[in-house]
Coordinates of C-alpha atoms in Angstrom, one line a residue:
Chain R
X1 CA -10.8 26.4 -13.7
X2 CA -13.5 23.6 -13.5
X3 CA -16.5 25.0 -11.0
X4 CA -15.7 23.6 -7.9
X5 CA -18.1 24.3 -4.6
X6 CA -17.3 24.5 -1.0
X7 CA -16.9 20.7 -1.0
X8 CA -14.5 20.5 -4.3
X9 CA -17.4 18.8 -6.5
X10 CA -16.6 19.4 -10.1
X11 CA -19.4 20.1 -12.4
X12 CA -19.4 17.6 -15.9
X13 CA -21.5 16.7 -18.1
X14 CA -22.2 13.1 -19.2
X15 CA -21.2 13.2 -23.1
X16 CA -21.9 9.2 -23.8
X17 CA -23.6 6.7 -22.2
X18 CA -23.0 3.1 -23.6
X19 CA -24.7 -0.4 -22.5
X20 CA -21.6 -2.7 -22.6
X21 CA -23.5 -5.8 -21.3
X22 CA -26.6 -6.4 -20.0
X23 CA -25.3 -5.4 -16.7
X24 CA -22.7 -2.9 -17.3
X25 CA -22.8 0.9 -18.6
X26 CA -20.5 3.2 -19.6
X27 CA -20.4 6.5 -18.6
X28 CA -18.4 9.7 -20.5
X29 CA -18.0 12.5 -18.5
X30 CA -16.6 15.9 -19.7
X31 CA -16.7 19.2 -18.3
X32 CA -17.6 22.0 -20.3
X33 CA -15.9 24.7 -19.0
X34 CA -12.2 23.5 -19.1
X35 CA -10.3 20.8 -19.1
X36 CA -10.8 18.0 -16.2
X37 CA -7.3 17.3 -14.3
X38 CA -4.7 14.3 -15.3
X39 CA -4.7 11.5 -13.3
X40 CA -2.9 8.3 -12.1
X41 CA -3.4 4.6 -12.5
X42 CA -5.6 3.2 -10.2
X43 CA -7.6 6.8 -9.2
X44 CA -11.3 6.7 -8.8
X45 CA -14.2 9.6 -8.4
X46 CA -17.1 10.1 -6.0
X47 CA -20.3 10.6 -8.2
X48 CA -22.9 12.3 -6.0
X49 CA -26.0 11.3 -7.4
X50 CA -29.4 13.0 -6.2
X51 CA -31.7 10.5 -4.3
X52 CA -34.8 10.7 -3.3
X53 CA -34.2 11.6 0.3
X54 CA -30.5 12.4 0.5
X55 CA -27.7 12.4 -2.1
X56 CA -26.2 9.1 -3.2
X57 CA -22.5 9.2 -3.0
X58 CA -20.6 6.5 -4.8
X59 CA -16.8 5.8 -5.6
X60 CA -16.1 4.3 -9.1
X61 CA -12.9 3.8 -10.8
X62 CA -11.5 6.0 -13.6
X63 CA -10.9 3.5 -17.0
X64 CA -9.8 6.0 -19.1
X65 CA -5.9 6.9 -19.7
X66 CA -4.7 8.5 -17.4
X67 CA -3.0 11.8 -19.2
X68 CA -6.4 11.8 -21.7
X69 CA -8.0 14.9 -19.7
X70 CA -10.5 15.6 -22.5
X71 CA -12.8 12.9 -20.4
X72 CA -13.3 10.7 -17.7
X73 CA -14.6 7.3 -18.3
X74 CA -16.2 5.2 -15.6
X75 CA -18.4 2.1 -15.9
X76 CA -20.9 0.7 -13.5
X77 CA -22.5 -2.3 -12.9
X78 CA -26.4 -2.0 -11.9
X79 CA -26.2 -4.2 -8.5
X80 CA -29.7 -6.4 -7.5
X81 CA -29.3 -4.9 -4.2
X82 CA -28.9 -1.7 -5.0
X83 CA -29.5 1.2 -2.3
X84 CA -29.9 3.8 -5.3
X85 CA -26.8 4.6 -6.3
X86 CA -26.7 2.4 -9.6
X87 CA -29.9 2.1 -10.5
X88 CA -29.8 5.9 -10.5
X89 CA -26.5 6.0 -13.4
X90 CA -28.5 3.0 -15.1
X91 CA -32.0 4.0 -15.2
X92 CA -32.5 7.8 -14.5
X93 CA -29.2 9.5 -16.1
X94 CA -29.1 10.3 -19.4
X95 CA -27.0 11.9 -21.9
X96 CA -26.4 16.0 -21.8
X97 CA -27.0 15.6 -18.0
X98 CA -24.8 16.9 -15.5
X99 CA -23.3 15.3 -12.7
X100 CA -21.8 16.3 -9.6
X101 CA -18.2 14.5 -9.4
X102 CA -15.0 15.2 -6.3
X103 CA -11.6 14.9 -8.1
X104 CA -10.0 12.4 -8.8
X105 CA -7.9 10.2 -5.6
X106 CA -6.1 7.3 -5.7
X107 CA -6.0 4.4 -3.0
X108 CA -4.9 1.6 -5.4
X109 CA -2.2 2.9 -7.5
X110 CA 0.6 0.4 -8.8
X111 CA 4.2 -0.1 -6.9
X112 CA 6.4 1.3 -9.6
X113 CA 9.5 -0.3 -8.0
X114 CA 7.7 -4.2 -8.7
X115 CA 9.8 -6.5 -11.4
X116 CA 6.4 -7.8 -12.8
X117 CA 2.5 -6.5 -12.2
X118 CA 0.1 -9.7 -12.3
X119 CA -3.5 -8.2 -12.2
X120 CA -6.3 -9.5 -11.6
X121 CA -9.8 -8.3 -12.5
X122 CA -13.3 -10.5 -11.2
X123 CA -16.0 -8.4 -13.1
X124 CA -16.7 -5.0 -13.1
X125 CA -13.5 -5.1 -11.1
X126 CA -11.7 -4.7 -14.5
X127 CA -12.4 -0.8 -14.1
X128 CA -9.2 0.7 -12.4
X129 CA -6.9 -1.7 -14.3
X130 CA -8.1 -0.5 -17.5
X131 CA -6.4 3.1 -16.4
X132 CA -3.2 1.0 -15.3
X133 CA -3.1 -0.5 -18.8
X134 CA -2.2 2.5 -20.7
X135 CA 0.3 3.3 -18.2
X136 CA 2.5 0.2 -17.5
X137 CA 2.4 0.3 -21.5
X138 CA 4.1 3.4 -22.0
X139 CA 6.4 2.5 -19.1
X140 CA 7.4 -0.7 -21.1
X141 CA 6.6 -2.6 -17.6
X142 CA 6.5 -6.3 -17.3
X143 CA 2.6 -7.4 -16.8
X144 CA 0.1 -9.5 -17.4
X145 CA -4.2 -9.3 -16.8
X146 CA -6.2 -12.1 -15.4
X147 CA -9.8 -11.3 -16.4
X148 CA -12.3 -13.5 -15.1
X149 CA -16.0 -13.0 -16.1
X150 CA -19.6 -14.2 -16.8
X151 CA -19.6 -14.4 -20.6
X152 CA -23.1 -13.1 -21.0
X153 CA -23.5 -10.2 -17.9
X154 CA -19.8 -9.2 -17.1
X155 CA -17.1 -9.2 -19.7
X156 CA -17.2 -5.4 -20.7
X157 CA -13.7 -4.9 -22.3
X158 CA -12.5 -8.7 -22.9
X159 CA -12.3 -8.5 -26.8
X160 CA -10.7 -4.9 -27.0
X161 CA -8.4 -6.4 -24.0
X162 CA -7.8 -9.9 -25.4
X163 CA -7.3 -8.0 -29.2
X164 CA -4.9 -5.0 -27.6
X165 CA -2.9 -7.2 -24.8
X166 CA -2.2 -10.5 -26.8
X167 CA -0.4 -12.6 -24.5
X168 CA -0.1 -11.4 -21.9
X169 CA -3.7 -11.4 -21.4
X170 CA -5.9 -14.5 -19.2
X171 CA -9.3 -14.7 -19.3
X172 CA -12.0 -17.2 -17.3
X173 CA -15.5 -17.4 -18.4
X174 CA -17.6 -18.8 -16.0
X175 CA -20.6 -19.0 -18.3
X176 CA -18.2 -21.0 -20.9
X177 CA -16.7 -23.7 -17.5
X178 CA -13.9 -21.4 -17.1
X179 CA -12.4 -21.0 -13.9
X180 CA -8.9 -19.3 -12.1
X181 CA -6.7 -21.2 -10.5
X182 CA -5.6 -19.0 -8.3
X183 CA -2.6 -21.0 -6.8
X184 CA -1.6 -21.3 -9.9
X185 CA -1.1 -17.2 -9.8
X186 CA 1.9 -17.7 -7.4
X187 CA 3.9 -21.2 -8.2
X188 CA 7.7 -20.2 -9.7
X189 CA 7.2 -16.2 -9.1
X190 CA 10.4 -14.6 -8.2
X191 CA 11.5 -11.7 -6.1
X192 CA 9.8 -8.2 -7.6
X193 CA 6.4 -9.4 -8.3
X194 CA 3.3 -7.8 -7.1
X195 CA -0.2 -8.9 -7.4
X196 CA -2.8 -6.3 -7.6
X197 CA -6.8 -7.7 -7.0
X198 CA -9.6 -5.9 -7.8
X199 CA -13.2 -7.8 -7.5
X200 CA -15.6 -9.3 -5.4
X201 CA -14.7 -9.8 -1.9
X202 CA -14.9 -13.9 -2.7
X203 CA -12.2 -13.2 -5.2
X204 CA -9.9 -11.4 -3.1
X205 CA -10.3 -13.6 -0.1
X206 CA -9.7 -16.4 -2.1
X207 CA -6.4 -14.9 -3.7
X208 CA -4.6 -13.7 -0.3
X209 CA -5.1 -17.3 1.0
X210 CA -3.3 -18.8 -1.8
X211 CA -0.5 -16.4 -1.5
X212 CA -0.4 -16.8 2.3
X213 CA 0.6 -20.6 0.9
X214 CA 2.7 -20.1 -1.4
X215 CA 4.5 -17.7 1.4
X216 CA 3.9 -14.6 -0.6
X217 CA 4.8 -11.8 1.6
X218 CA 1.2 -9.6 2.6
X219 CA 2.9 -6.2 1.1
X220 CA 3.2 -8.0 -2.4
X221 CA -0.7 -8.0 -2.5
X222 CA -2.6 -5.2 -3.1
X223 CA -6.6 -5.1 -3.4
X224 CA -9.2 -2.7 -3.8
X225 CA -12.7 -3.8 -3.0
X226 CA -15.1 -0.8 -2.8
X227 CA -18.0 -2.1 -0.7
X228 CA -20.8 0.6 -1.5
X229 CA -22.6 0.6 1.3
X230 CA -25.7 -1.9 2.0
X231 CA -28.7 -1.6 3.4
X232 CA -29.0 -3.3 7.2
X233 CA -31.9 -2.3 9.9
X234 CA -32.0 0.5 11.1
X235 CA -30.6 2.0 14.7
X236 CA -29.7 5.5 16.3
X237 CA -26.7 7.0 17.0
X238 CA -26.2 9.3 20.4
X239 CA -23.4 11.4 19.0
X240 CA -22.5 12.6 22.3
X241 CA -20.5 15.9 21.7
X242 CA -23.2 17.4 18.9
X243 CA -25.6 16.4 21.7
X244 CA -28.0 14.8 19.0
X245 CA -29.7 11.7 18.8
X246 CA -29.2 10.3 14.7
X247 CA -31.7 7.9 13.4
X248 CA -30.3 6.1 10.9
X249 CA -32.5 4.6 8.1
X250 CA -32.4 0.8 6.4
X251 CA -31.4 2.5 3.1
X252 CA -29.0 5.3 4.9
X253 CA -25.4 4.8 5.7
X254 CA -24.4 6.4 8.7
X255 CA -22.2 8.4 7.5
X256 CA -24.5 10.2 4.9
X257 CA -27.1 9.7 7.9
X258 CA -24.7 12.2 10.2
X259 CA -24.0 14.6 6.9
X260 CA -27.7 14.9 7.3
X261 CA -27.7 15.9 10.8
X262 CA -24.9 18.7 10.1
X263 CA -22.2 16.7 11.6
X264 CA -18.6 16.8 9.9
X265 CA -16.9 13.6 9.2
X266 CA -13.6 13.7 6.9
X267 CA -14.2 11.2 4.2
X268 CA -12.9 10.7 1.0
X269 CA -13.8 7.1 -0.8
X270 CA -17.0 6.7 1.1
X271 CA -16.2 2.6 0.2
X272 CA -14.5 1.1 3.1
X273 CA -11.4 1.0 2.0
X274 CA -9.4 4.6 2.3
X275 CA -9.8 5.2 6.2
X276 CA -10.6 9.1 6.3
X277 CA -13.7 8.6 8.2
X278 CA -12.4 6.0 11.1
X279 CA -15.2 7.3 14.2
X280 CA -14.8 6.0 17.7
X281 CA -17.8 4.2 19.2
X282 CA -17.9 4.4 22.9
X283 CA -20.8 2.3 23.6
X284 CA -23.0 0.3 21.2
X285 CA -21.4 -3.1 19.1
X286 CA -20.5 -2.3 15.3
X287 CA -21.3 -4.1 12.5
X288 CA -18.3 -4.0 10.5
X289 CA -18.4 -4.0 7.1
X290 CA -15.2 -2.1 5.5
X291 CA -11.6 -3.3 4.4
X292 CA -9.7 -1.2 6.6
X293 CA -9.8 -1.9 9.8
X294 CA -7.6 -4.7 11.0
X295 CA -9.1 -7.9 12.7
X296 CA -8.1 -7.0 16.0
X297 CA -9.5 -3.4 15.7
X298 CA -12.8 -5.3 14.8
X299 CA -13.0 -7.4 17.9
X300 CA -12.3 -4.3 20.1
X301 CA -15.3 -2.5 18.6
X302 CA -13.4 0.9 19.7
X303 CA -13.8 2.3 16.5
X304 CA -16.2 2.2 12.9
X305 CA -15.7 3.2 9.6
X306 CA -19.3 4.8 9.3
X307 CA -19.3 4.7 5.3
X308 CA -20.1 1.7 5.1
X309 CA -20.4 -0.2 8.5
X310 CA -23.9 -0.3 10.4
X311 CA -24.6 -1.3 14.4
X312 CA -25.6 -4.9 15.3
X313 CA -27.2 -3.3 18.6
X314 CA -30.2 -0.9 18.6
X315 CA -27.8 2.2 19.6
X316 CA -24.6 2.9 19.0
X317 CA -22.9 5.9 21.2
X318 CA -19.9 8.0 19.4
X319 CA -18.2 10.4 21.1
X320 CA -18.3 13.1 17.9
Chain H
X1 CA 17.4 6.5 26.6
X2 CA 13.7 4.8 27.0
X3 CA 13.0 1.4 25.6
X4 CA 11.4 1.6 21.8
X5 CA 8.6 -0.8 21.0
X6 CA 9.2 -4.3 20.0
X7 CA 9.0 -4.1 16.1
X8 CA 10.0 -7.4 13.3
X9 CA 10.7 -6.0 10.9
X10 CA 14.2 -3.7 10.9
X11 CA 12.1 -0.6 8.2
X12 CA 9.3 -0.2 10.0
X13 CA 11.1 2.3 12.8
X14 CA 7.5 2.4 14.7
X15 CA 7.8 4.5 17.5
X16 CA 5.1 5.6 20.6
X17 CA 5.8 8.0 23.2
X18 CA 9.2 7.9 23.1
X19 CA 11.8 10.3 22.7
X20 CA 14.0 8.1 20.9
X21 CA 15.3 8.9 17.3
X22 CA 12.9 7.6 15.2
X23 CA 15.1 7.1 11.8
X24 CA 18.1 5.5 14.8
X25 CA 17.8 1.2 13.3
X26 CA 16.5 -0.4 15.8
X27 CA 17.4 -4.2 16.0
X28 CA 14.1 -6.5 17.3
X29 CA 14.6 -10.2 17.9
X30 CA 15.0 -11.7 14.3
X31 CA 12.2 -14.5 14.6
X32 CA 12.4 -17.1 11.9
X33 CA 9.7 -16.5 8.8
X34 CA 8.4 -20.7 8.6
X35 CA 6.3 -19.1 5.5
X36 CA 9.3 -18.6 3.3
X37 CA 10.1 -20.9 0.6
X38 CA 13.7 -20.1 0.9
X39 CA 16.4 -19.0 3.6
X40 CA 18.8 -16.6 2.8
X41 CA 21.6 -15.8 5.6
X42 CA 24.4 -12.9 5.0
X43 CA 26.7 -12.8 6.9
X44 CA 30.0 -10.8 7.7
X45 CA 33.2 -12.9 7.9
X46 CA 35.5 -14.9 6.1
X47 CA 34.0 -18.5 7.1
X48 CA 31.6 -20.4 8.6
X49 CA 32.9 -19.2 12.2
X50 CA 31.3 -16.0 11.5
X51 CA 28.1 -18.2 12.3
X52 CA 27.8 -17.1 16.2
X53 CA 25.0 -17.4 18.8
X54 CA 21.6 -16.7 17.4
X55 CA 22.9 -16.8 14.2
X56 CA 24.0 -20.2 14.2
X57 CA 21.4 -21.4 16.0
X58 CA 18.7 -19.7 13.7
X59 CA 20.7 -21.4 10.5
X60 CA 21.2 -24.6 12.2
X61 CA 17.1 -25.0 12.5
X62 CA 17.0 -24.8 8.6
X63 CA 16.8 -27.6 6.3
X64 CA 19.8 -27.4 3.7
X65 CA 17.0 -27.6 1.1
X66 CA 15.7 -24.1 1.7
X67 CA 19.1 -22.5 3.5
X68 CA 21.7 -20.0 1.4
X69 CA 24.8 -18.8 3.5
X70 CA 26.5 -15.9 1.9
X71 CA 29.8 -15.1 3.6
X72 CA 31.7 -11.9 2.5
X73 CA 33.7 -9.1 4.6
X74 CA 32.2 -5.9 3.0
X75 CA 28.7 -5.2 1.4
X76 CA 29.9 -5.3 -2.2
X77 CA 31.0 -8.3 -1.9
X78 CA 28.3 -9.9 -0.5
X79 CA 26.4 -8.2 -3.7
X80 CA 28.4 -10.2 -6.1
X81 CA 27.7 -13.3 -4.8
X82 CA 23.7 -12.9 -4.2
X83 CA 23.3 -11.2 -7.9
X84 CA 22.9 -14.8 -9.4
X85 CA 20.9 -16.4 -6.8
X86 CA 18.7 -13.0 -6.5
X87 CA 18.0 -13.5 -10.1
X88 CA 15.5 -16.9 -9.7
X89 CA 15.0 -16.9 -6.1
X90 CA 11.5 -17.6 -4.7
X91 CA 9.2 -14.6 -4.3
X92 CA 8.8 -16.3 -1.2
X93 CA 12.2 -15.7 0.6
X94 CA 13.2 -14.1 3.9
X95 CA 16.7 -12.9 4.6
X96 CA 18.7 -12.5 7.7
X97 CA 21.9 -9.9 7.8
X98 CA 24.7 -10.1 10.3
X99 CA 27.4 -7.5 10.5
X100 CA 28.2 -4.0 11.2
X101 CA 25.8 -1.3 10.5
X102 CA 27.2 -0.5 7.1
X103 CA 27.4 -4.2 5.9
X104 CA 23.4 -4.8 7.1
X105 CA 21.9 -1.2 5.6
X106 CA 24.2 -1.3 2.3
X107 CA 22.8 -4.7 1.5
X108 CA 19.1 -3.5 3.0
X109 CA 19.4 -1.5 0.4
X110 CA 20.4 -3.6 -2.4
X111 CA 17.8 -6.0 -1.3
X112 CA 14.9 -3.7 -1.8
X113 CA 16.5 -2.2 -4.9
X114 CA 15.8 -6.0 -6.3
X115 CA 12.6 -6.4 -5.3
X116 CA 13.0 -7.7 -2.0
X117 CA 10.0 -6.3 0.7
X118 CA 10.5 -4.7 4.1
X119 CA 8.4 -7.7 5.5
X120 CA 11.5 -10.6 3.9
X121 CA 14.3 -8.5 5.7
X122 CA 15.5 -8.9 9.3
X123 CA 18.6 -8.0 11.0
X124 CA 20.7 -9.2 13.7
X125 CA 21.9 -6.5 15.8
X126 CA 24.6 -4.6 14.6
X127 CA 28.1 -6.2 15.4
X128 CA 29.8 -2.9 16.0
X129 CA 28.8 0.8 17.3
X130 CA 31.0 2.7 14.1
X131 CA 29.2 4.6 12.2
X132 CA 29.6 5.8 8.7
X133 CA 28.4 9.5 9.1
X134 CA 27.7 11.8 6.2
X135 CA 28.9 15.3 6.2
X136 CA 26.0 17.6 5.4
X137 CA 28.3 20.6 4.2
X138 CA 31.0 18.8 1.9
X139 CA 28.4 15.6 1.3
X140 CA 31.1 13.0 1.7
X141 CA 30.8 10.1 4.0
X142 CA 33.0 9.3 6.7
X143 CA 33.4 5.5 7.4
X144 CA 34.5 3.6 10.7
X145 CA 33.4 6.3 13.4
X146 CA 33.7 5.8 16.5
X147 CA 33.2 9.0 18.4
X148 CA 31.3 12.3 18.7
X149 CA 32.1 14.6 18.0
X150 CA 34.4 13.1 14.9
X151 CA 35.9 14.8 11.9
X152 CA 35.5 14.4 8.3
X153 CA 37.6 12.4 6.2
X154 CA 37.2 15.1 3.5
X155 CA 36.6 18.5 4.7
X156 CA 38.0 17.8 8.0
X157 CA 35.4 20.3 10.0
X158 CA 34.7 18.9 13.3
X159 CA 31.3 17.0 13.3
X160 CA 28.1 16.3 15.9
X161 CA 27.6 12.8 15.1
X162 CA 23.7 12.3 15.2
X163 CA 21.2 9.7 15.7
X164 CA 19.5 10.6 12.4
X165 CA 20.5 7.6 10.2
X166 CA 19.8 8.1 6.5
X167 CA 18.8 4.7 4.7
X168 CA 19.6 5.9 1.1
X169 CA 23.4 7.1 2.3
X170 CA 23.9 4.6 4.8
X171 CA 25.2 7.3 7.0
X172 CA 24.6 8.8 9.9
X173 CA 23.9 12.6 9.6
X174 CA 27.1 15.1 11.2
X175 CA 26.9 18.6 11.5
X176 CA 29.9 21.1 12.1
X177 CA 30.1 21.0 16.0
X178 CA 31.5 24.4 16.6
X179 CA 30.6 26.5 13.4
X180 CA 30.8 29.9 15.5
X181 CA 34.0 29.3 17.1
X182 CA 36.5 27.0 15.7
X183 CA 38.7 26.6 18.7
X184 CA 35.7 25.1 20.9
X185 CA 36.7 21.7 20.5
X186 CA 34.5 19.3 22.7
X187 CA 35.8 16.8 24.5
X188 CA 35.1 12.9 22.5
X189 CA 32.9 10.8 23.6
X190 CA 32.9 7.4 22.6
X191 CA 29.7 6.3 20.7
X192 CA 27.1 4.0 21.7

C-alpha cells in the first residue's frame, strides 16, 4: 500500500528531473514504499504543490506506459503567466523531494471500438498521447501522430517520436515555416475514425471547425484542454448555506478559495474539463472559463465550474 | 403512458420525469443531417414501393450524388449489400432505417459495429408492434410476437413480454408469467 491520507494523496518521490527544452521539464516520480498503480491511456494526476499562501493543485498528464508501474512520468511546461503552479515544478522542486500526487483518472482515454486514431498533439499537449503510444502499439491499432511545435521551446519528444513511429508520424515546426493544415486532417476519412486533440485552445477550436466542414460527426472528436486556472480580479462569494462571505484573491481560484474557507466541493481534474465540481450560482454573472459546460449553460449563468472560472461582477451568490 | 422527450438521435433513450421504460426505442422525427457527405437509406421491402411517406419524401429531397438506397426484406440481407459500400464510405455519412423493430436494431447494430456513431443513425418509426423477445431462462429468442403474455419458441414456458428492450440481443426481455402456478394462464393482450 502507497500512504494515502484522508483525501487519497499518494506520497512519491521525484527520482529525475530533466530539462527537455528550454520550456519543458520532465519529472520522474516514484514512490518508495511500493509500487504506484497501472494505468490507462490518456490518465493524468493532480500534483499538489505547496504555495506560498495555499496549496497549488495542478492536473498533468501521465507520459509514461501505462503498465510500467515502477514510475510515473509527467512533463510540464513553465507558463509566462503562471499563478505558481509551474514555476514551482520548474524552479523550486528538485530531485529526492517529495510530492504530494491523487491517483491516477482518466477523462481522455481512446474509443477502443475506432477503425483508425489520428492524434494530434500542439505542444506540451503531446503529454497524454505519449501514454496512448505504447498502448495502441501493443494493440496493433491503426494510428497516426500529428505533432506540431516550436522547434526551439516546444518539441520535447519529436526525435524519439519521429525515430520510434516512422511513418506514421507528422510533425509542423513553426520555428522552421511549418504549419497543419487542419482540413487536410479530415478529406477521404472513412467510417471508424476518431480524432483525439490535445493542445492549446486555438488548436482545438480550430480543429472542430474543420471537421464541422467536412461533416465529421461531434462524437468522432475528442479533446482535452486542461485550462489551469488564471488569475482575474478579485470578487466575493456569499455562499449562502455555509452562511460565509469568501473573498476570493487575483491569484486564487475559487474553488481552492472555498477549500480554504472549509467548504466541500467534489472535484477531481481541477482543469475545466471533468465536471465534478459544477456549483450553482443564484445571483452574481460568471465568468466562464472551463470546457464543460455547454454554450447554452453559459448564457444562463445558472451554474459555474469554480476550478477554473472567476465572476465578471463584484459578488457572486451560491447557494452551497 | 406519458409523452417521452423529443430526442434525434434513436441511442440516446433520454428520459425526464417520466415513467416510461427507458431502454423501450423511442422513434423521434428523423430530421435530415444537411452536414453529411453521404445519404444512406435502408429500407425494408422488395422495391422501390417500400419508399412510403416520410420516407420518400426525405429520399426525394436528396441529390442522387450523395443518396444510397439499400432495399432488402430481412437485416442480413441488407448486411450483405452495405459491406462493400461500408468499406469506403465518407466518415461523414448519416443513415436512415425503415422497417420493423428487428430489421432497424439488427442493422443499428451492425452499423455501430463498423464504425458508424450514434449521432449518423436515425430511424423511422418501427413498421410493425412484433417483437422479438428473449427468454431469460432458456436464452433463446422468440421472433414475430405479437402478444403478452407469449410463449417461447424453445422452452415453451409462458412469458411477460416486457418493455426492457436489449440492444445487443435485439430482443425484448420475457419472464415466465406464472412460475408459481402453471395453470394461471392470463388472458393475451395484444401488444402495442
Amino acid at each position: 500500500m502507497t500512504s494515502q491520507n484522508a483525501e487519497h494523496q499518494t506520497l512519491v518521490r521525484v527520482s529525475q528531473i530533466k530539462m527537455l527544452t528550454p520550456t519543458i521539464k520532465e519529472f520522474t516520480l516514484v514512490s518508495d514504499e511500493s509500487g504506484l498503480s497501472a494505468f490507462s491511456p490518456g490518465a493524468h494526476v493532480v500534483v499538489h504543490m505547496p504555495g506560498a499562501t495555499r496549496t497549488i493543485k495542478n492536473a498533468y498528464s501521465l507520459l509514461s506506459d501505462p503498465q510500467d508501474t515502477s514510475a510515473y512520468k509527467i512533463a510540464v511546461r513553465l507558463q509566462d503567466d503562471s499563478r505558481g503552479g509551474s514555476k514551482f515544478m520548474h524552479e523550486s522542486l528538485n530531485e529526492g523531494d517529495t510530492l504530494a500526487i491523487s491517483p491516477p483518472a482518466n477523462l481522455f482515454a481512446p474509443y477502443w471500438l475506432a477503425k483508425r486514431h489520428v492524434l494530434i498533439a500542439g505542444g506540451v499537449g503531446i503529454t497524454p498521447f505519449m501514454s496512448y503510444l505504447p498502448e495502441l502499439e501493443r494493440r496493433g491499432a491503426n494510428f497516426e501522430l500529428h505533432y506540431c511545435f516550436r522547434g526551439s521551446l516546444t518539441g520535447a519528444y519529436k526525435a524519439r517520436l519521429k525515430a520510434e513511429l516512422d511513418s506514421s508520424y507528422f510533425e509542423y515546426d513553426s520555428d522552421a515555416g511549418g504549419s497543419l493544415d487542419v482540413s487536410s486532417l479530415f478529406s477521404g476519412r472513412t467510417l471508424g475514425t476518431h480524432f483525439y486533440i490535445c493542445g492549446p485552445a486555438s488548436l482545438i477550436t480550430a480543429v472542430q471547425a474543420a471537421a464541422k466542414e467536412h461533416g465529421v460527426p461531434d462524437k468522432a472528436i475528442h479533446f482535452e484542454e486542461f485550462a489551469a486556472p488564471e488569475p482575474g480580479a478579485p470578487f466575493e462569494v456569499e455562499a449562502q448555506k455555509s452562511g460565509k462571505l469568501v473573498q476570493v484573491g487575483a491569484e486564487q481560484s475559487l474553488l481552492e478559495a472555498l477549500e480554504a474557507a472549509n467548504i466541500e466541493v467534489p472535484n477531481l481534474c481541477r482543469g475545466g474539463v471533468c465536471g465534478q465540481c459544477v456549483c450553482e450560482v443564484s445571483a452574481g454573472e460568471p465568468d466562464h472559463r472551463d470546457n464543460f459546460l455547454s454554450t447554452a449553460e453559459k448564457q444562463s449563468a445558472k451554474t459555474i465550474m469554480p476550478c477554473v472560472s472567476r465572476a465578471k461582477s463584484a459578488r457572486l451568490v451560491m447557494p452551497i | 403512458m406519458q409523452e417521452m422527450t423529443h430526442i434525434n438521435s434513436i441511442e440516446s433513450g433520454q428520459v425526464t420525469e417520466s415513467p416510461y421504460i427507458v431502454s423501450r426505442p423511442f422513434y423521434s422525427e428523423v430530421e435530415f443531417n444537411a452536414s453529411a457527405q453521404t445519404q444512406i437509406f435502408i429500407c425494408q421491402g422488395r422495391d422501390a414501393n417500400a419508399l412510403k411517406g416520410d420516407v420518400q419524401g426525405l429520399y426525394d429531397s436528396c441529390s442522387t450524388a450523395e443518396r444510397h438506397l439499400i432495399l432488402a426484406m430481412t437485416s442480413t440481407q441488407a448486411q450483405e449489400q452495405l459491406a462493400p459500400l461500408l468499406d469506403d464510405v465518407s466518415l461523414s455519412s448519416a443513415v436512415y432505417l425503415a422497417g420493423d423493430e428487428t430489421f432497424i436494431w439488427s442493422l443499428n447494430k451492425y452499423l455501430r459495429e463498423s464504425g458508424m456513431l450514434a449521432e449518423q443513425i436515425q430511424a423511422f418509426k418501427s413498421s410493425s408492434n412484433a417483437r422479438q423477445v428473449f427468454c431469460c431462462h432458456c436464452h433463446s429468442i422468440t421472433p414475430d410476437v405479437h402478444t403478452n403474455p407469449a410463449k417461447c419458441g424453445h422452452c415453451e414456458r409462458l412469458l411477460t413480454v416486457t418493455d426492457h428492450f436489449s440492444k445487443r440481443n435485439v430482443a425484448f426481455f420475457g419472464y415466465q408469467v406464472n412460475a408459481e402456478d402453471p395453470n394461471d394462464i392470463p388472458q393475451a393482450q395484444e401488444l402495442s
